[in-house]
Short mmCIF file of C-alpha atoms (C1' of nucleotides) in Angstrom, two decimals:
data_model
loop_
_atom_site.label_atom_id
_atom_site.label_comp_id
_atom_site.label_asym_id
_atom_site.label_seq_id
_atom_site.Cartn_x
_atom_site.Cartn_y
_atom_site.Cartn_z
CA MET R 1 23.50 21.34 -69.36
CA ASN R 2 25.21 23.28 -67.13
CA GLN R 3 28.02 22.75 -65.33
CA THR R 4 25.84 21.46 -61.84
CA GLN R 5 24.30 18.96 -63.87
CA GLU R 6 27.46 17.36 -65.88
CA GLN R 7 29.21 17.35 -62.66
CA ILE R 8 25.80 15.30 -60.98
CA LEU R 9 26.52 13.15 -63.64
CA HIS R 10 30.25 12.50 -63.62
CA TYR R 11 30.08 11.78 -60.03
CA ALA R 12 27.08 9.81 -60.48
CA ARG R 13 28.63 7.38 -62.72
CA LEU R 14 31.46 7.33 -60.49
CA PHE R 15 29.65 5.97 -56.94
CA LEU R 16 27.61 3.74 -59.85
CA GLN R 17 30.88 1.89 -61.08
CA SER R 18 32.50 2.10 -57.30
CA ARG R 19 29.28 1.28 -55.59
CA GLY R 20 26.69 -0.14 -57.89
CA TYR R 21 22.98 0.65 -57.55
CA ASN R 22 21.96 0.78 -53.94
CA GLY R 23 25.87 1.41 -52.69
CA PHE R 24 25.10 5.78 -53.29
CA SER R 25 22.36 7.93 -52.99
CA TYR R 26 21.49 11.75 -54.11
CA ARG R 27 23.17 12.76 -50.72
CA ASP R 28 26.49 11.01 -52.21
CA ILE R 29 26.53 13.36 -55.09
CA ALA R 30 24.89 16.61 -53.02
CA ARG R 31 28.30 16.43 -50.54
CA LYS R 32 30.71 16.08 -53.30
CA LEU R 33 28.93 19.29 -55.77
CA ASP R 34 28.17 21.15 -52.03
CA ILE R 35 24.73 21.51 -53.00
CA LYS R 36 21.20 19.55 -51.10
CA ASN R 37 19.55 16.59 -52.41
CA ALA R 38 16.46 18.69 -53.17
CA ALA R 39 18.81 20.05 -56.61
CA ILE R 40 19.92 17.26 -58.38
CA HIS R 41 15.57 15.95 -57.97
CA ASN R 42 15.14 19.08 -59.76
CA TYR R 43 17.34 17.81 -62.84
CA TYR R 44 16.87 14.04 -62.04
CA PRO R 45 13.46 13.47 -60.25
CA LYS R 46 13.90 9.70 -59.24
CA LYS R 47 17.11 7.86 -59.05
CA GLU R 48 16.59 5.76 -61.62
CA ASP R 49 16.00 8.70 -64.31
CA LEU R 50 19.44 9.35 -63.30
CA VAL R 51 21.13 6.07 -64.16
CA ALA R 52 18.44 4.92 -66.67
CA THR R 53 20.18 8.43 -68.53
CA LEU R 54 23.89 7.31 -67.75
CA LEU R 55 22.95 3.95 -69.19
CA GLU R 56 21.34 5.43 -72.48
CA GLU R 57 24.47 8.12 -72.55
CA SER R 58 27.28 5.74 -72.34
CA ARG R 59 25.64 3.09 -74.72
CA LYS R 60 25.49 5.78 -77.23
CA GLU R 61 29.31 6.62 -76.85
CA ILE R 62 29.97 3.00 -77.31
CA ASN R 63 27.78 3.23 -79.97
CA ALA R 64 29.39 5.98 -81.34
CA ASN R 65 33.07 4.27 -80.90
CA PHE R 66 32.20 0.93 -82.45
CA SER R 67 30.80 2.97 -85.39
CA ARG R 68 33.46 5.24 -86.00
CA VAL R 69 35.90 2.01 -86.08
CA VAL R 70 33.62 0.08 -88.62
CA GLU R 71 33.64 3.67 -90.72
CA SER R 72 36.54 4.12 -90.58
CA GLY R 73 37.50 0.07 -92.12
CA GLY R 74 38.83 -1.48 -89.35
CA GLY R 75 38.86 -4.78 -89.19
CA GLY R 76 38.01 -7.27 -86.41
CA LYS R 77 40.95 -7.16 -84.03
CA GLU R 78 40.76 -3.02 -84.51
CA GLN R 79 37.08 -3.05 -83.77
CA LEU R 80 37.78 -4.87 -80.16
CA GLN R 81 40.30 -3.30 -79.47
CA SER R 82 38.76 -0.24 -79.70
CA TYR R 83 36.78 -1.69 -76.54
CA PHE R 84 39.47 -3.09 -75.04
CA ASP R 85 41.07 0.28 -74.74
CA TYR R 86 38.27 1.93 -73.67
CA THR R 87 38.04 -0.30 -70.64
CA PHE R 88 41.38 0.77 -69.53
CA GLN R 89 40.18 4.39 -70.14
CA ASP R 90 37.23 3.79 -67.96
CA TYR R 91 39.41 1.81 -65.10
CA ASP R 92 42.17 4.55 -65.22
CA ASN R 93 39.39 7.59 -64.80
CA GLY R 94 38.51 5.81 -61.19
CA ARG R 95 35.99 3.53 -61.97
CA ARG R 96 36.61 0.31 -60.28
CA ILE R 97 33.30 -2.30 -62.40
CA CYS R 98 32.20 -1.44 -65.61
CA LEU R 99 28.84 -0.03 -66.12
CA PRO R 100 26.25 -2.83 -66.80
CA GLY R 101 28.51 -5.13 -63.76
CA SER R 102 27.22 -2.14 -61.21
CA VAL R 103 23.86 -2.71 -61.89
CA ILE R 104 23.94 -6.31 -63.12
CA VAL R 105 23.77 -7.82 -59.36
CA TYR R 106 20.36 -6.10 -58.76
CA HIS R 107 18.28 -6.66 -62.26
CA GLY R 108 15.39 -7.85 -61.88
CA GLU R 109 14.98 -5.83 -58.28
CA LEU R 110 15.34 -2.70 -60.01
CA PRO R 111 12.90 0.00 -61.75
CA ASP R 112 11.75 -1.00 -65.29
CA LYS R 113 13.02 1.99 -67.17
CA VAL R 114 16.87 0.71 -65.35
CA GLN R 115 16.69 -3.18 -66.02
CA GLU R 116 15.23 -2.32 -69.72
CA GLN R 117 18.08 0.78 -70.56
CA ASN R 118 20.76 -2.31 -68.88
CA LEU R 119 19.45 -4.61 -71.24
CA LEU R 120 19.86 -2.25 -74.04
CA LEU R 121 23.59 -1.45 -73.23
CA ILE R 122 24.83 -4.88 -73.03
CA ASP R 123 22.72 -6.13 -75.91
CA ASN R 124 24.24 -3.18 -77.74
CA ILE R 125 27.95 -4.55 -76.45
CA ILE R 126 27.67 -8.14 -77.25
CA GLY R 127 25.98 -7.05 -80.40
CA TRP R 128 29.40 -4.65 -81.74
CA PHE R 129 31.31 -7.93 -80.07
CA SER R 130 29.75 -10.39 -82.75
CA ARG R 131 29.99 -8.11 -85.89
CA ALA R 132 33.74 -7.58 -84.66
CA LEU R 133 34.54 -11.21 -83.78
CA LYS R 134 32.49 -12.34 -86.69
CA THR R 135 34.62 -10.22 -89.42
CA GLY R 136 37.70 -11.16 -88.07
CA ARG R 137 37.22 -14.62 -88.33
CA GLU R 138 35.83 -13.94 -91.82
CA GLN R 139 39.27 -12.64 -92.44
CA GLY R 140 41.63 -14.99 -91.06
CA GLU R 141 42.27 -12.51 -88.32
CA PHE R 142 41.13 -14.88 -85.12
CA ASN R 143 41.01 -18.39 -84.67
CA PHE R 144 38.52 -19.28 -82.30
CA SER R 145 36.53 -22.02 -81.55
CA GLY R 146 32.31 -21.84 -80.67
CA SER R 147 30.30 -20.41 -82.50
CA VAL R 148 30.67 -16.11 -83.11
CA ASP R 149 27.93 -15.48 -80.35
CA GLU R 150 28.87 -17.86 -77.96
CA ARG R 151 32.17 -15.86 -78.19
CA ALA R 152 30.84 -12.74 -77.70
CA ASP R 153 28.82 -13.83 -74.64
CA LEU R 154 32.27 -15.42 -73.34
CA ILE R 155 34.13 -12.52 -74.16
CA ALA R 156 31.11 -10.17 -72.13
CA GLY R 157 30.92 -12.41 -69.59
CA THR R 158 35.17 -11.96 -68.42
CA LEU R 159 35.55 -8.29 -69.23
CA LEU R 160 32.60 -8.18 -66.77
CA GLY R 161 34.47 -10.39 -64.18
CA ILE R 162 37.73 -9.45 -64.21
CA ARG R 163 36.74 -5.43 -63.59
CA GLN R 164 35.23 -7.22 -61.00
CA LEU R 165 38.41 -9.03 -60.36
CA SER R 166 40.73 -6.38 -60.94
CA THR R 167 38.72 -4.22 -58.24
CA LEU R 168 41.44 -6.60 -55.54
CA LYS R 169 43.88 -7.63 -57.57
CA GLY R 170 44.74 -4.54 -59.38
CA ARG R 171 45.31 -2.97 -62.64
CA ASP R 172 47.86 -5.51 -63.83
CA THR R 173 45.73 -8.39 -63.49
CA LEU R 174 43.54 -6.55 -66.16
CA VAL R 175 45.84 -6.40 -68.65
CA LYS R 176 47.04 -9.54 -68.40
CA THR R 177 43.42 -11.08 -68.77
CA ILE R 178 42.97 -9.52 -71.47
CA THR R 179 45.87 -10.28 -73.17
CA LEU R 180 45.00 -13.93 -72.32
CA ILE R 181 41.64 -12.96 -74.02
CA LYS R 182 43.30 -11.83 -76.82
CA ALA R 183 45.91 -15.05 -77.54
CA ASP R 184 42.36 -16.90 -77.11
CA LEU R 185 40.72 -16.37 -80.30
CA GLY R 186 44.46 -16.87 -81.68
CA TRP R 187 45.08 -13.16 -82.19
CA ILE R 188 48.54 -11.88 -83.13
CA ASP R 189 49.69 -8.79 -82.51
CA MET G 1 22.50 -24.51 -34.74
CA ASN G 2 19.19 -25.19 -34.64
CA GLN G 3 16.46 -24.60 -37.28
CA THR G 4 16.17 -21.16 -37.38
CA GLN G 5 19.71 -20.56 -37.16
CA GLU G 6 19.90 -23.10 -40.11
CA GLN G 7 17.25 -21.04 -42.25
CA ILE G 8 18.59 -17.53 -41.45
CA LEU G 9 21.58 -18.67 -43.20
CA HIS G 10 19.88 -20.42 -46.22
CA TYR G 11 18.04 -16.99 -46.85
CA ALA G 12 21.11 -14.83 -46.26
CA ARG G 13 22.52 -16.64 -48.46
CA LEU G 14 20.19 -16.97 -51.12
CA PHE G 15 19.26 -13.42 -50.73
CA LEU G 16 23.32 -12.40 -50.67
CA GLN G 17 23.39 -14.04 -54.22
CA SER G 18 19.98 -12.76 -55.35
CA ARG G 19 21.11 -8.39 -54.43
CA GLY G 20 23.87 -8.03 -53.49
CA TYR G 21 25.02 -6.72 -49.67
CA ASN G 22 23.47 -3.87 -50.30
CA GLY G 23 20.34 -5.34 -52.22
CA PHE G 24 18.75 -7.25 -48.88
CA SER G 25 18.41 -6.32 -45.11
CA TYR G 26 17.05 -8.46 -41.89
CA ARG G 27 13.83 -7.74 -42.44
CA ASP G 28 13.23 -9.35 -45.33
CA ILE G 29 15.12 -12.72 -43.69
CA ALA G 30 12.51 -12.68 -40.59
CA ARG G 31 9.59 -12.38 -42.86
CA LYS G 32 10.70 -15.38 -44.73
CA LEU G 33 11.41 -16.97 -41.18
CA ASP G 34 7.88 -15.24 -40.05
CA ILE G 35 10.42 -14.05 -36.89
CA LYS G 36 10.85 -10.72 -35.33
CA ASN G 37 14.27 -8.54 -36.96
CA ALA G 38 15.98 -8.67 -34.04
CA ALA G 39 16.09 -12.21 -33.17
CA ILE G 40 18.79 -12.55 -36.29
CA HIS G 41 20.19 -9.91 -34.57
CA ASN G 42 20.42 -12.98 -31.44
CA TYR G 43 22.20 -15.02 -33.70
CA TYR G 44 24.35 -12.42 -35.28
CA PRO G 45 25.05 -9.40 -33.90
CA LYS G 46 25.76 -7.65 -37.01
CA LYS G 47 25.09 -7.72 -40.30
CA GLU G 48 29.05 -7.83 -41.14
CA ASP G 49 28.57 -11.00 -39.13
CA LEU G 50 25.89 -12.76 -41.07
CA VAL G 51 27.97 -12.18 -44.32
CA ALA G 52 31.23 -13.07 -43.03
CA THR G 53 29.97 -16.31 -41.67
CA LEU G 54 28.45 -17.35 -44.49
CA LEU G 55 31.63 -16.56 -46.20
CA GLU G 56 33.48 -18.34 -44.28
CA GLU G 57 31.82 -21.64 -44.39
CA SER G 58 31.75 -21.34 -48.45
CA ARG G 59 35.64 -21.11 -48.40
CA LYS G 60 35.11 -24.75 -46.18
CA GLU G 61 32.74 -26.14 -47.77
CA ILE G 62 35.09 -25.56 -51.01
CA ASN G 63 38.18 -26.22 -49.67
CA ALA G 64 36.90 -29.01 -48.43
CA ASN G 65 35.59 -30.51 -51.82
CA PHE G 66 38.60 -29.61 -54.33
CA SER G 67 40.64 -31.36 -51.54
CA ARG G 68 38.17 -34.50 -51.74
CA VAL G 69 39.48 -34.51 -55.66
CA VAL G 70 42.70 -34.42 -54.89
CA GLU G 71 43.25 -36.93 -52.78
CA SER G 72 41.06 -39.06 -54.69
CA GLY G 73 43.97 -38.49 -57.09
CA GLY G 74 41.95 -36.28 -59.56
CA GLY G 75 43.83 -34.78 -62.34
CA GLY G 76 43.45 -31.11 -63.49
CA LYS G 77 40.23 -31.78 -65.37
CA GLU G 78 38.27 -33.74 -62.64
CA GLN G 79 39.68 -30.44 -60.35
CA LEU G 80 38.24 -27.49 -62.11
CA GLN G 81 35.53 -29.72 -62.89
CA SER G 82 34.05 -30.02 -59.60
CA TYR G 83 34.40 -26.62 -59.58
CA PHE G 84 32.07 -25.86 -62.71
CA ASP G 85 29.84 -28.43 -61.23
CA TYR G 86 28.94 -26.58 -57.89
CA THR G 87 28.88 -23.26 -60.05
CA PHE G 88 25.61 -25.20 -62.00
CA GLN G 89 24.25 -26.52 -58.41
CA ASP G 90 24.65 -23.10 -56.92
CA TYR G 91 22.84 -21.90 -60.35
CA ASP G 92 20.49 -24.49 -59.83
CA ASN G 93 19.61 -23.76 -56.16
CA GLY G 94 18.63 -20.35 -56.96
CA ARG G 95 21.45 -18.54 -56.26
CA ARG G 96 21.43 -16.30 -59.28
CA ILE G 97 25.26 -14.81 -58.71
CA CYS G 98 28.08 -16.06 -56.91
CA LEU G 99 28.98 -15.99 -53.37
CA PRO G 100 32.10 -13.54 -54.37
CA GLY G 101 31.00 -11.75 -56.62
CA SER G 102 27.50 -10.68 -54.68
CA VAL G 103 30.39 -9.07 -52.18
CA ILE G 104 32.71 -7.88 -54.59
CA VAL G 105 30.77 -4.83 -55.99
CA TYR G 106 30.54 -3.47 -52.42
CA HIS G 107 34.63 -4.33 -52.02
CA GLY G 108 36.09 -1.77 -50.11
CA GLU G 109 32.94 0.71 -48.20
CA LEU G 110 32.35 -2.86 -46.77
CA PRO G 111 33.57 -4.30 -42.68
CA ASP G 112 36.59 -5.01 -42.34
CA LYS G 113 35.50 -8.51 -41.72
CA VAL G 114 33.48 -8.76 -44.78
CA GLN G 115 36.61 -7.51 -46.85
CA GLU G 116 39.06 -10.14 -45.18
CA GLN G 117 36.83 -13.08 -45.61
CA ASN G 118 35.93 -12.72 -49.77
CA LEU G 119 39.69 -11.90 -50.07
CA LEU G 120 40.17 -15.36 -48.32
CA LEU G 121 37.20 -17.03 -50.77
CA ILE G 122 38.89 -15.69 -53.66
CA ASP G 123 42.84 -16.26 -53.08
CA ASN G 124 41.23 -19.95 -51.96
CA ILE G 125 39.34 -20.51 -54.48
CA ILE G 126 42.11 -19.08 -57.00
CA GLY G 127 44.88 -20.86 -55.72
CA TRP G 128 42.97 -24.00 -56.44
CA PHE G 129 42.21 -23.01 -59.80
CA SER G 130 46.12 -22.91 -59.98
CA ARG G 131 47.19 -26.37 -58.65
CA ALA G 132 44.25 -27.92 -61.39
CA LEU G 133 45.77 -26.11 -64.41
CA LYS G 134 49.57 -27.09 -63.01
CA THR G 135 48.47 -30.52 -63.04
CA GLY G 136 46.44 -29.90 -66.08
CA ARG G 137 49.35 -29.17 -68.01
CA GLU G 138 52.10 -31.33 -66.80
CA GLN G 139 50.22 -34.15 -67.22
CA GLY G 140 48.66 -33.42 -71.21
CA GLU G 141 45.47 -32.85 -69.72
CA PHE G 142 45.20 -28.81 -70.88
CA ASN G 143 46.93 -26.93 -73.53
CA PHE G 144 46.84 -22.71 -73.20
CA SER G 145 48.99 -20.03 -73.16
CA GLY G 146 50.15 -17.89 -70.32
CA SER G 147 51.14 -18.64 -66.66
CA VAL G 148 48.77 -21.03 -64.89
CA ASP G 149 48.36 -18.23 -62.92
CA GLU G 150 47.49 -15.18 -65.27
CA ARG G 151 45.36 -18.62 -66.31
CA ALA G 152 43.65 -18.78 -63.39
CA ASP G 153 42.92 -15.10 -62.80
CA LEU G 154 41.20 -15.16 -66.05
CA ILE G 155 38.82 -18.32 -65.31
CA ALA G 156 38.28 -16.97 -61.95
CA GLY G 157 37.01 -13.46 -63.84
CA THR G 158 35.09 -15.54 -66.24
CA LEU G 159 33.26 -17.49 -63.78
CA LEU G 160 32.01 -14.44 -61.97
CA GLY G 161 31.45 -12.52 -64.64
CA ILE G 162 29.65 -15.40 -66.99
CA ARG G 163 27.10 -15.75 -63.81
CA GLN G 164 26.52 -12.48 -63.62
CA LEU G 165 25.10 -12.79 -67.45
CA SER G 166 23.29 -15.36 -66.87
CA THR G 167 21.28 -13.36 -64.69
CA LEU G 168 20.29 -11.92 -67.78
CA LYS G 169 20.54 -14.84 -70.57
CA GLY G 170 20.15 -17.39 -69.01
CA ARG G 171 21.37 -20.57 -67.77
CA ASP G 172 22.24 -21.95 -71.67
CA THR G 173 24.95 -18.82 -72.09
CA LEU G 174 26.42 -20.82 -68.35
CA VAL G 175 26.67 -23.79 -69.86
CA LYS G 176 27.76 -22.95 -73.19
CA THR G 177 30.43 -19.79 -71.86
CA ILE G 178 31.54 -23.11 -69.25
CA THR G 179 32.01 -25.61 -72.59
CA LEU G 180 34.13 -22.52 -74.26
CA ILE G 181 36.63 -22.30 -70.83
CA LYS G 182 37.32 -24.96 -71.31
CA ALA G 183 38.05 -25.09 -75.28
CA ASP G 184 40.01 -22.28 -74.31
CA LEU G 185 41.95 -24.68 -71.96
CA GLY G 186 42.70 -27.24 -74.68
CA TRP G 187 40.54 -29.44 -73.03
CA ILE G 188 39.30 -32.41 -74.53
CA ASP G 189 36.54 -34.54 -72.72
"C1'" DA H 1 8.71 47.21 -63.95
"C1'" DA H 2 6.64 43.12 -64.21
"C1'" DA H 3 5.97 38.98 -65.35
"C1'" DC H 4 8.55 34.90 -65.35
"C1'" DC H 5 12.28 31.44 -65.69
"C1'" DT H 6 16.57 29.46 -63.54
"C1'" DA H 7 19.19 26.94 -60.63
"C1'" DC H 8 18.52 26.45 -56.58
"C1'" DT H 9 17.14 26.16 -50.64
"C1'" DT H 10 14.63 25.38 -46.97
"C1'" DA H 11 11.36 22.13 -44.78
"C1'" DC H 12 9.08 17.71 -44.70
"C1'" DC H 13 7.58 13.70 -45.31
"C1'" DT H 14 7.41 8.12 -45.09
"C1'" DA H 15 9.90 4.41 -45.59
"C1'" DT H 16 13.53 1.32 -44.15
"C1'" DA H 17 18.05 0.19 -42.39
"C1'" DT H 18 20.35 -1.28 -38.92
"C1'" DA H 19 20.88 -1.96 -34.65
"C1'" DT H 20 20.24 -1.75 -28.56
"C1'" DA H 21 18.06 -2.82 -24.28
"C1'" DA H 22 14.70 -4.90 -21.67
"C1'" DG H 23 11.66 -8.49 -21.12
"C1'" DT H 24 9.38 -13.03 -21.69
"C1'" DA H 25 7.87 -18.03 -21.97
"C1'" DA H 26 9.34 -22.49 -22.24
"C1'" DC H 27 12.46 -25.55 -21.35
"C1'" DT H 28 16.58 -27.89 -18.78
"C1'" DA H 29 19.67 -29.00 -15.65
"C1'" DT H 30 20.63 -29.32 -10.85
"C1'" DA Z 1 11.50 -25.58 -6.84
"C1'" DT Z 2 14.67 -22.83 -8.40
"C1'" DA Z 3 18.22 -21.10 -11.01
"C1'" DG Z 4 19.89 -20.54 -15.47
"C1'" DT Z 5 19.15 -21.00 -20.69
"C1'" DT Z 6 17.27 -20.27 -24.92
"C1'" DA Z 7 14.48 -18.85 -28.60
"C1'" DC Z 8 12.89 -15.49 -28.69
"C1'" DT Z 9 9.04 -10.17 -28.98
"C1'" DT Z 10 8.46 -5.68 -27.59
"C1'" DA Z 11 9.69 -0.91 -27.91
"C1'" DT Z 12 12.38 2.54 -29.13
"C1'" DA Z 13 16.52 4.81 -30.66
"C1'" DT Z 14 19.37 6.79 -34.26
"C1'" DA Z 15 20.73 7.44 -39.69
"C1'" DT Z 16 19.78 7.43 -43.71
"C1'" DA Z 17 16.91 6.95 -48.60
"C1'" DG Z 18 14.68 8.92 -51.39
"C1'" DG Z 19 11.30 11.76 -52.26
"C1'" DT Z 20 7.64 16.48 -52.55
"C1'" DA Z 21 6.30 20.85 -52.17
"C1'" DA Z 22 6.60 25.73 -51.32
"C1'" DG Z 23 9.59 29.21 -51.45
"C1'" DT Z 24 13.78 32.82 -52.58
"C1'" DA Z 25 17.56 35.26 -55.16
"C1'" DG Z 26 18.81 36.55 -59.05
"C1'" DG Z 27 18.98 36.94 -63.97
"C1'" DT Z 28 16.00 37.54 -68.76
"C1'" DT Z 29 12.28 38.40 -71.31
"C1'" DT Z 30 8.79 42.31 -72.31
#
DNA sequence: AAACCTACTTACCTATATATAAGTAACTAT
DNA sequence: ATAGTTACTTATATATAGGTAAGTAGGTTT
C-alpha cells in the first residue's frame, strides 16, 4: 500500500465519519490529495469497495484491540475501557461520529457489500461488549439490570447516539455521558 | 394546506427519517405523488425550506405533547413515558430513525436554516427531559446518578442511537433498551 | 533496448440533484 | 366577462456523482 492509497483511506474515513455515506464523494478526496477523481477508481473501482474496505479494516483493528486486552488478562472493566479509549481517540482524530453510525442511517439503501460489512462490524463490537459484561458481572466488577445481551445493545446504541449528539454539544458531553454509562453499570473505579 | 402539500410533508418526513438529509430527493417525493419535481418547488422553493418546516412542525408537536402532560399534572414518569410512546408510534409509522437523528449526521454541512431548526428541536427535547427528570427526582419517582442535565443528554443520545440500531436489530431491541433506560433511572412501574 | 508495470491523467459518459422561468388549465371573485 | 389565483407542467440550466476507457510518463525487468 503506497502513500496515495493510505491517504485515500485516511480522508475517506474522515469524510465518511463527518458526513455519512452520501455526504462525501471521490471528488472531495481527490481534491485533498491533489489528484484526479479517476486515480481513486484505480484503487477502489467503486465507492462500495472503498467503504467496505474501511469497515473491514476497522473491524480487524477493533478485534485486535479487544483480543489483546482479553489475552493479557484484562477484566470486564479493562475490556470496556479499551473501547471507550478508542472512542475518545477516534473523536480526537476529528472523526465526528462513529464509523458504523456514519453508515447505519442509509442501511437498507446501500450496496450489499457495505451492508454486510457494517453488520459484521456492529455484531463484532456488540459481541465484545457482551463478553466484557459477562466477565465483569461474574467477577463482581459490575452490577447492572437486564441481561448481558440487552445491556450490550444498550451500550452500543448509547455510544452511537452520544457520538452524534457530541457533534452539537461538544467533547464534554461525550465525557460526561460515558461516565454515566459506567455509573449505570455499577462500575466503581 | 391542501392534500398535495400534506402528502409532500408526509413523504418528505418518511424519506428523511429513513435515509437522512442527503438520502432523498424532490424526485422521490414527486414520484410517490405522481406529480412533477417542480410542483414541490412551488410549495417549498428549496430543500432547506422543506426540511426546516418538518423540523419546526415536529418541535411544535412535541412541545404541545409535553405541555399537555405537564399541565394535566403528570409527574416525571408520565412526562417521559409520553415521549417513549411517541418514539414507538414514530417507529411504527415506518420512520426508521428519529427526525433529529436523520439530520444530525450532516450537521455542519447543512444550510443554516436547517442547522438552526435542528438545534432548536434537540434543545427543546432535552429541555423537556431535564424538567421531567427534575420533577421525578424531587418526587421520588426516580433514583439515578449524575445531574439532571447530564442524564437528559444521556437519554437523548441513547434514544438517538437505539433508533438507529433498531434499523438493524428490529423493534424488539428498541423495546428492551427503553426498558433498560427506565431501569437505570430507578423507575419502578 | 524492448517489454512491462505502476501510478496516475485526460477525456468522456450517463444519471441525478437542485433548482428556475415560463406557460397553462381550471377555478374563483368581482 | 375579466382579472386574478391556484396548482400545477414543460422546458431548461447548472453542478455534481459515479464510473469507464484509453493514454502516458517514468521506473523496473529481462
